[in-house]
Short mmCIF file of C-alpha atoms and ligand atoms in Angstrom, two decimals:
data_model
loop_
_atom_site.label_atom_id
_atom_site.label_comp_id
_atom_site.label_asym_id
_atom_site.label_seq_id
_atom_site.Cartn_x
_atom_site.Cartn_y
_atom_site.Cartn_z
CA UNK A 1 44.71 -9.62 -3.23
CA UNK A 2 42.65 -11.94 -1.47
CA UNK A 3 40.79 -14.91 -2.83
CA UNK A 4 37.05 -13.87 -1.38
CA UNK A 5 34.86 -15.00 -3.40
CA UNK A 6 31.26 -13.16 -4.73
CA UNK A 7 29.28 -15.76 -2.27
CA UNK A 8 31.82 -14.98 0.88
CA UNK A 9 31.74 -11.07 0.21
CA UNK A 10 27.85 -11.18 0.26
CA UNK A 11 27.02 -14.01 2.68
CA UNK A 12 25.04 -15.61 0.32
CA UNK A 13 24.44 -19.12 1.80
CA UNK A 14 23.61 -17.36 5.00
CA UNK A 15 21.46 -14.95 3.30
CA UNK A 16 19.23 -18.08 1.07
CA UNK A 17 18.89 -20.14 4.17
CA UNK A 18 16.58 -17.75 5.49
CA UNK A 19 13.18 -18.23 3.37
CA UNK A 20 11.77 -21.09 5.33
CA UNK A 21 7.84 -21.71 4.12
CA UNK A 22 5.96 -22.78 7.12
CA UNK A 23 3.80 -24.85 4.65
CA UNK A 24 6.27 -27.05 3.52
CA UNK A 25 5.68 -29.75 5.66
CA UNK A 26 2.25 -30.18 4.80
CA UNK A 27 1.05 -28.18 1.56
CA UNK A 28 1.62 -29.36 -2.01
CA UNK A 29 4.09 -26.83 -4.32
CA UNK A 30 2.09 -24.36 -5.62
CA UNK A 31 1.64 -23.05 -1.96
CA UNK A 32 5.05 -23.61 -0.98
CA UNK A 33 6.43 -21.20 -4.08
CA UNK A 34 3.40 -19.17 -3.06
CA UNK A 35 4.88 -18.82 0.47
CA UNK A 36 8.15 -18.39 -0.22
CA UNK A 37 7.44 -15.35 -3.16
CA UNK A 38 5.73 -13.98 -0.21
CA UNK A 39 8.44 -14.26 2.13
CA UNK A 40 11.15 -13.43 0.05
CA UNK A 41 9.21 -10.27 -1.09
CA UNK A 42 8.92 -8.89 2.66
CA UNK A 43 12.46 -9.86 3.06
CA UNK A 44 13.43 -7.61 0.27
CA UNK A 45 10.90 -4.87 1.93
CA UNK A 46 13.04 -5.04 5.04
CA UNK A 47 16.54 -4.84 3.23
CA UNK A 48 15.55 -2.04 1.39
CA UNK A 49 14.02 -0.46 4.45
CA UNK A 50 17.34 -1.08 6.52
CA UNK A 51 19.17 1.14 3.23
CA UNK A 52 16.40 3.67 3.44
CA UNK A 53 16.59 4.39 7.22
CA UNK A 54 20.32 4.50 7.08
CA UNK A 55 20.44 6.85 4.52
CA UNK A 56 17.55 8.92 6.38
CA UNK A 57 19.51 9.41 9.53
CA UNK A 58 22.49 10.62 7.81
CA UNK A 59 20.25 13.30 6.26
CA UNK A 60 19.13 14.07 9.76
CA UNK A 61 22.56 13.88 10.97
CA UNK A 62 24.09 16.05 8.32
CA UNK A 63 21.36 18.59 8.11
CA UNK A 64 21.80 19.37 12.28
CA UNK A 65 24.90 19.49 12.33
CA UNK A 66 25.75 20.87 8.16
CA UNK A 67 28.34 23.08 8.08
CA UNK A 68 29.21 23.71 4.40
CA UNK A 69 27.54 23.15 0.72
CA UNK A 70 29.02 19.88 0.43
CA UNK A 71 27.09 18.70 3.70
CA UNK A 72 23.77 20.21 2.15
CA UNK A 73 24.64 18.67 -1.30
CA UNK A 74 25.42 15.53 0.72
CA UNK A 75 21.91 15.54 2.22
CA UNK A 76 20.37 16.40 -1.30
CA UNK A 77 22.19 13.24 -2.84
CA UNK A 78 20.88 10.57 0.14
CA UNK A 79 17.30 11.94 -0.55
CA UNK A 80 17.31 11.49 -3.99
CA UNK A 81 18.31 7.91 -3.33
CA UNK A 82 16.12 7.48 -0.63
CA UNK A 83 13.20 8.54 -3.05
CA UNK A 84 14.17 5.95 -5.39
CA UNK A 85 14.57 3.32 -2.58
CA UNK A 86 10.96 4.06 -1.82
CA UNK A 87 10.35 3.82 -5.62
CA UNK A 88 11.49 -0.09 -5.41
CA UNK A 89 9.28 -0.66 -2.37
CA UNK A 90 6.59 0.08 -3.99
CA UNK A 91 7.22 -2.18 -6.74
CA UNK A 92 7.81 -4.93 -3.56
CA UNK A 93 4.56 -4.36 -3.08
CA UNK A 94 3.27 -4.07 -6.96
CA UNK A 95 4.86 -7.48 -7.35
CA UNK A 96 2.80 -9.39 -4.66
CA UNK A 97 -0.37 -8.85 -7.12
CA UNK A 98 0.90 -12.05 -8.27
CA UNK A 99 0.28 -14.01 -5.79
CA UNK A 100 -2.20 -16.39 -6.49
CA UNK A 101 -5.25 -15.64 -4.05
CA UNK A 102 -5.81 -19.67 -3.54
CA UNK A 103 -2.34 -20.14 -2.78
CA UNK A 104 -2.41 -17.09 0.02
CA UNK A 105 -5.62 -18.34 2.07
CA UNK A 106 -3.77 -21.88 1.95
CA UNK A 107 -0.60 -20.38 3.74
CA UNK A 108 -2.09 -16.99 5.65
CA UNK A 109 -2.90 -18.99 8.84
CA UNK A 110 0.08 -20.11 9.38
CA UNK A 111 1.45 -16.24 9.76
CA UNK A 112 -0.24 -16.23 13.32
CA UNK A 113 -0.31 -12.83 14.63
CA UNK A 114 2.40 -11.58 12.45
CA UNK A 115 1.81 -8.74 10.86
CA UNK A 116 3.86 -5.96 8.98
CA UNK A 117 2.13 -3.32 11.17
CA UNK A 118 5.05 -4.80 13.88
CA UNK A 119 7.86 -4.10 11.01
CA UNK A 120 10.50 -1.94 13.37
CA UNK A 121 12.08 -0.38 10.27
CA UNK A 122 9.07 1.01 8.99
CA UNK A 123 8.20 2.36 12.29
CA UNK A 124 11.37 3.93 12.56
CA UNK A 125 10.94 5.38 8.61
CA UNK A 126 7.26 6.59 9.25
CA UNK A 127 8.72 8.57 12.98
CA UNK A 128 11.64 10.28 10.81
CA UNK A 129 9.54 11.61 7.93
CA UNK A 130 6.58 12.35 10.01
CA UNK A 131 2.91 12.42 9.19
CA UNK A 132 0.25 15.61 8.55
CA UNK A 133 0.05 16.16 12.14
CA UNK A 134 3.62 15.64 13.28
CA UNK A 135 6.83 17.07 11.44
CA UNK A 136 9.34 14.07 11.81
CA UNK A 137 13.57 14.27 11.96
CA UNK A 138 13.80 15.07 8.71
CA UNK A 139 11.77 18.29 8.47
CA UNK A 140 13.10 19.52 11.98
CA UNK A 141 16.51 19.19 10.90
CA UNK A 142 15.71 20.87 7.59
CA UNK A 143 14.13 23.79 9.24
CA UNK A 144 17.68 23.34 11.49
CA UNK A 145 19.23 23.83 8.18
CA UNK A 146 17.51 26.84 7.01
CA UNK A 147 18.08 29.16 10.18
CA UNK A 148 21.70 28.59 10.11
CA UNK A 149 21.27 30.15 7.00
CA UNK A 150 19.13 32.86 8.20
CA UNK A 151 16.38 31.48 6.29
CA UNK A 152 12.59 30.76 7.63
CA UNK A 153 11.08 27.85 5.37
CA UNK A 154 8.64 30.65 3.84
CA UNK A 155 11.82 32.31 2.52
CA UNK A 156 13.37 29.04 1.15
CA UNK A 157 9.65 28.53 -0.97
CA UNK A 158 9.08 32.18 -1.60
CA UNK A 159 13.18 32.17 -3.09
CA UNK A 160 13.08 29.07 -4.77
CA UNK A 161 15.82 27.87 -6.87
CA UNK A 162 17.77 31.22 -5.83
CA UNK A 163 17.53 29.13 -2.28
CA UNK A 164 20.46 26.92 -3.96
CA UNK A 165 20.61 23.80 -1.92
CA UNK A 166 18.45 24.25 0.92
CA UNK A 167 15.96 24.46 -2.51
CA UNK A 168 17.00 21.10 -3.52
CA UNK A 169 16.61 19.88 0.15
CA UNK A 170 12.95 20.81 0.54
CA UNK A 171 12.14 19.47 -3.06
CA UNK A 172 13.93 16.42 -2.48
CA UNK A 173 11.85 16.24 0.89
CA UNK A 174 8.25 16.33 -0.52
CA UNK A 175 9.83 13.58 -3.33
CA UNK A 176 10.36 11.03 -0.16
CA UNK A 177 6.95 12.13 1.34
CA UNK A 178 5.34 11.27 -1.59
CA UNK A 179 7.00 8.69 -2.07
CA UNK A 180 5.87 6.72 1.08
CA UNK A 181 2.55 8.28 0.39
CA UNK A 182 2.36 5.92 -2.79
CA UNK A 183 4.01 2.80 -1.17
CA UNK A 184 1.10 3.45 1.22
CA UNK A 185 -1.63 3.67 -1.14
CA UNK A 186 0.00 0.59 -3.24
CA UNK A 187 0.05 -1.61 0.05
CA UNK A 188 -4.03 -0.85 0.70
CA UNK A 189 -4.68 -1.85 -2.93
CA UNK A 190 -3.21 -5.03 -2.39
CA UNK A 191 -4.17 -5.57 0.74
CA UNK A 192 -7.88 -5.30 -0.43
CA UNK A 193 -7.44 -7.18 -3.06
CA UNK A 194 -5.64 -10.19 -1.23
CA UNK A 195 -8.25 -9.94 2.13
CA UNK A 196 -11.16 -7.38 1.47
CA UNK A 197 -12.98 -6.26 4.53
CA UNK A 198 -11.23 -8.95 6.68
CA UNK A 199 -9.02 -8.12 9.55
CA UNK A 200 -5.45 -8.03 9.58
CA UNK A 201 -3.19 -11.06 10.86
CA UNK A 202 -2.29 -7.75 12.93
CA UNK A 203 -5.72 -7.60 14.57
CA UNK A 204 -6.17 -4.44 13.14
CA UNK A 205 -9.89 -3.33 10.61
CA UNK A 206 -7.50 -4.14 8.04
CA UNK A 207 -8.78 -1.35 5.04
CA UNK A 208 -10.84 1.50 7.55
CA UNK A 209 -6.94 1.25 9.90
CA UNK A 210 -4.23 1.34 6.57
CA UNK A 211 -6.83 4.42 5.16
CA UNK A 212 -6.34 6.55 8.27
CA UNK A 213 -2.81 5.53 8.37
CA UNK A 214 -2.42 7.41 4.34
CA UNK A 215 -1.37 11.34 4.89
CA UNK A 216 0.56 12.83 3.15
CA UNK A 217 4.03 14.21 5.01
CA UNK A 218 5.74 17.36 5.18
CA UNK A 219 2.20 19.23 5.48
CA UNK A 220 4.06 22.46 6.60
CA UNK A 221 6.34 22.38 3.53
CA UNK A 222 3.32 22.19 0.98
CA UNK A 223 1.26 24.96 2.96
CA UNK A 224 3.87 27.21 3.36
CA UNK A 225 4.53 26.36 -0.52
CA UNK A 226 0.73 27.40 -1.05
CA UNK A 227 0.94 30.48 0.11
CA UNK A 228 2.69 31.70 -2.78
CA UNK A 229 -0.34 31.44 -4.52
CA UNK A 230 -2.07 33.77 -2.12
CA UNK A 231 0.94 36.07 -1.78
CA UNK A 232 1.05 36.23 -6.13
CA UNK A 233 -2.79 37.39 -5.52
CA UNK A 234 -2.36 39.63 -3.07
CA UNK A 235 0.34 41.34 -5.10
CA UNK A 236 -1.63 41.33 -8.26
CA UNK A 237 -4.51 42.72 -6.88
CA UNK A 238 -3.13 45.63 -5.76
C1 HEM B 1 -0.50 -10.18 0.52
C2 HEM B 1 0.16 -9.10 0.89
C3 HEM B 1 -0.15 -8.26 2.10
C4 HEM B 1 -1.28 -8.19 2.87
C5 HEM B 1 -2.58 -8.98 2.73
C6 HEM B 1 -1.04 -7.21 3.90
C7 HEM B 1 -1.94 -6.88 4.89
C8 HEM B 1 -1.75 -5.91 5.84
C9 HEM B 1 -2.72 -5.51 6.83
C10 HEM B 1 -4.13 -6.06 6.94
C11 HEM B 1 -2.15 -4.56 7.60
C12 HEM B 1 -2.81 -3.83 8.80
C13 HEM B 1 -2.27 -4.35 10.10
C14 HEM B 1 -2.83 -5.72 10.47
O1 HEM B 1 -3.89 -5.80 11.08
O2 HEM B 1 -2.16 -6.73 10.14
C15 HEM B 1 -0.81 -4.35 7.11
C16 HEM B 1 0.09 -3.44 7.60
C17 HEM B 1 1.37 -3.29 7.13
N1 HEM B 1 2.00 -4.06 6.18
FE1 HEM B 1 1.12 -5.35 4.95
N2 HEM B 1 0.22 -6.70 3.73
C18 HEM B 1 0.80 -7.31 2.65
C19 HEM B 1 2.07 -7.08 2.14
C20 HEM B 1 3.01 -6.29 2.73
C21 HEM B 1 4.37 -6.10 2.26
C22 HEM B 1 5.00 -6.72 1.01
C23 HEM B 1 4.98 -5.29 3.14
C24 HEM B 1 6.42 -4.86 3.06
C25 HEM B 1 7.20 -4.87 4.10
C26 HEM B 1 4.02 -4.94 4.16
C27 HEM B 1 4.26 -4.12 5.22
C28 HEM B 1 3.27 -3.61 6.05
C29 HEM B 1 3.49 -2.50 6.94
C30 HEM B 1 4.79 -1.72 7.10
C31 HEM B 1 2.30 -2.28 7.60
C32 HEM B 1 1.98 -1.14 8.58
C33 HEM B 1 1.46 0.00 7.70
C34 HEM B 1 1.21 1.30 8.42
O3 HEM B 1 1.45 1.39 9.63
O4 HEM B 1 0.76 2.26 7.74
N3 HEM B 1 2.85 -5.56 3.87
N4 HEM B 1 -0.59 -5.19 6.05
#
């Protein structure tokens, strides 16, 4: 046995040396502690988001290249997770509601141009699970999934649970969707409650951009999903 200790294993002097409040040359405490909730809060965002992504591109990983139950059960496990990763970011961004509005327009010019529009991991998050125009790793890889199994995504909805994993997968799908579909929606309420109509440190509209930026993912899963209904019609018609 070694003698690391809790603080060695988990770099934690490196790792609380790296909330540095711009304000705290100049500004009196309340803004400091204002700044540095902020900070540490994005910080969070972006440890989380490193977890999330990871766990994403194993799912993609797996999926291509699945050749057994385990693999799909595998894949079926890391969503789940990653739905409940995207469950804490939200309350990341839930949290910030406490941050006291005269506190944020003391310390918000000092962010510059930095925005979380630039945040790499998000960017890399938002390409993998796609948008409602553009399927993203995830879905391609499920759809990978399905016709090894000699399955269209119609069949896996019209089957359902009888679909066995590749069931779970899609389900397990729309929960991440969703899921950054809320984070989403969470971040604009906040946002226009911390800067209203104002632009972004990002340059960007601020509420009219993050609005057109909210769709909700995996559009062909839910409309293929939807035509059950019009299939169950069709056949009671008849
Ligand atoms: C007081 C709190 C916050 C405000 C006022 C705010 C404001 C904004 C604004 C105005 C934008 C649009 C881009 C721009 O022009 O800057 C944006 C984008 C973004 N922010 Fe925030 N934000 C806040 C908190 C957070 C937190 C906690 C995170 C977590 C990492 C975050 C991550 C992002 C991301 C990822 C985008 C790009 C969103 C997308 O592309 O759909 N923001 N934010």
């Amino acid at each position: 046995m070694t003698d690391l200790t809790y603080s060695d294993y988990l770099q934690v002097d490196t790792l609380l040396s790296l909330q540095r409040p711009l304000s705290s040359a100049t500004a009196d405490r309340a803004v400091v502690l204002a700044e540095h909730f902020f900070i540490v809060a994005h910080q969070s965002c972006e440890l989380w988001l490193k977890q999330l992504v990871a766990d994403l591109e194993a799912v993609v990983d797996t999926l291509a290249s699945e050749s057994g139950t385990a693999d799909i059960e595998l894949s079926v496990e890391l969503l789940r997770r990653a739905d409940d990763l995207l469950r804490v970011l939200h309350e990341q961004v839930l949290v910030l509601e406490r941050l006291p509005l005269r506190h944020f327009v003391k310390f918000r010019p000092s962010l510059g141009t930095a925005s979380g529009a630039q945040s790499e991991q998000f960017a890399v998050l938002t390409r993998m699970i796609g948008n409602d125009r553009r399927a993203g790793a995830l879905y391609e890889a499920f759809v990978a999934a399905a016709a090894r199994s000699g399955l269209s995504v119609s069949q896996v909805c019209r089957l359902g649970p009888a679909a066995g994993g590749l069931h779970r997968v899609a389900e397990a799908l729309l929960d991440v969707g969703d899921g950054l579909w809320r984070w989403k929606v969470a971040h604009l309420s906040l946002m226009s409650r911390m800067v209203g109509g104002e632009q972004g440190t990002g340059g960007s509209s601020g509420i009219d951009y993050l609005i057109r930026r909210i769709t909700l993912p995996f559009s062909e899963l839910r409309s293929q999903r939807g035509q059950l209904h019009a299939a169950e019609f069709a056949g009671s018609a008849g």
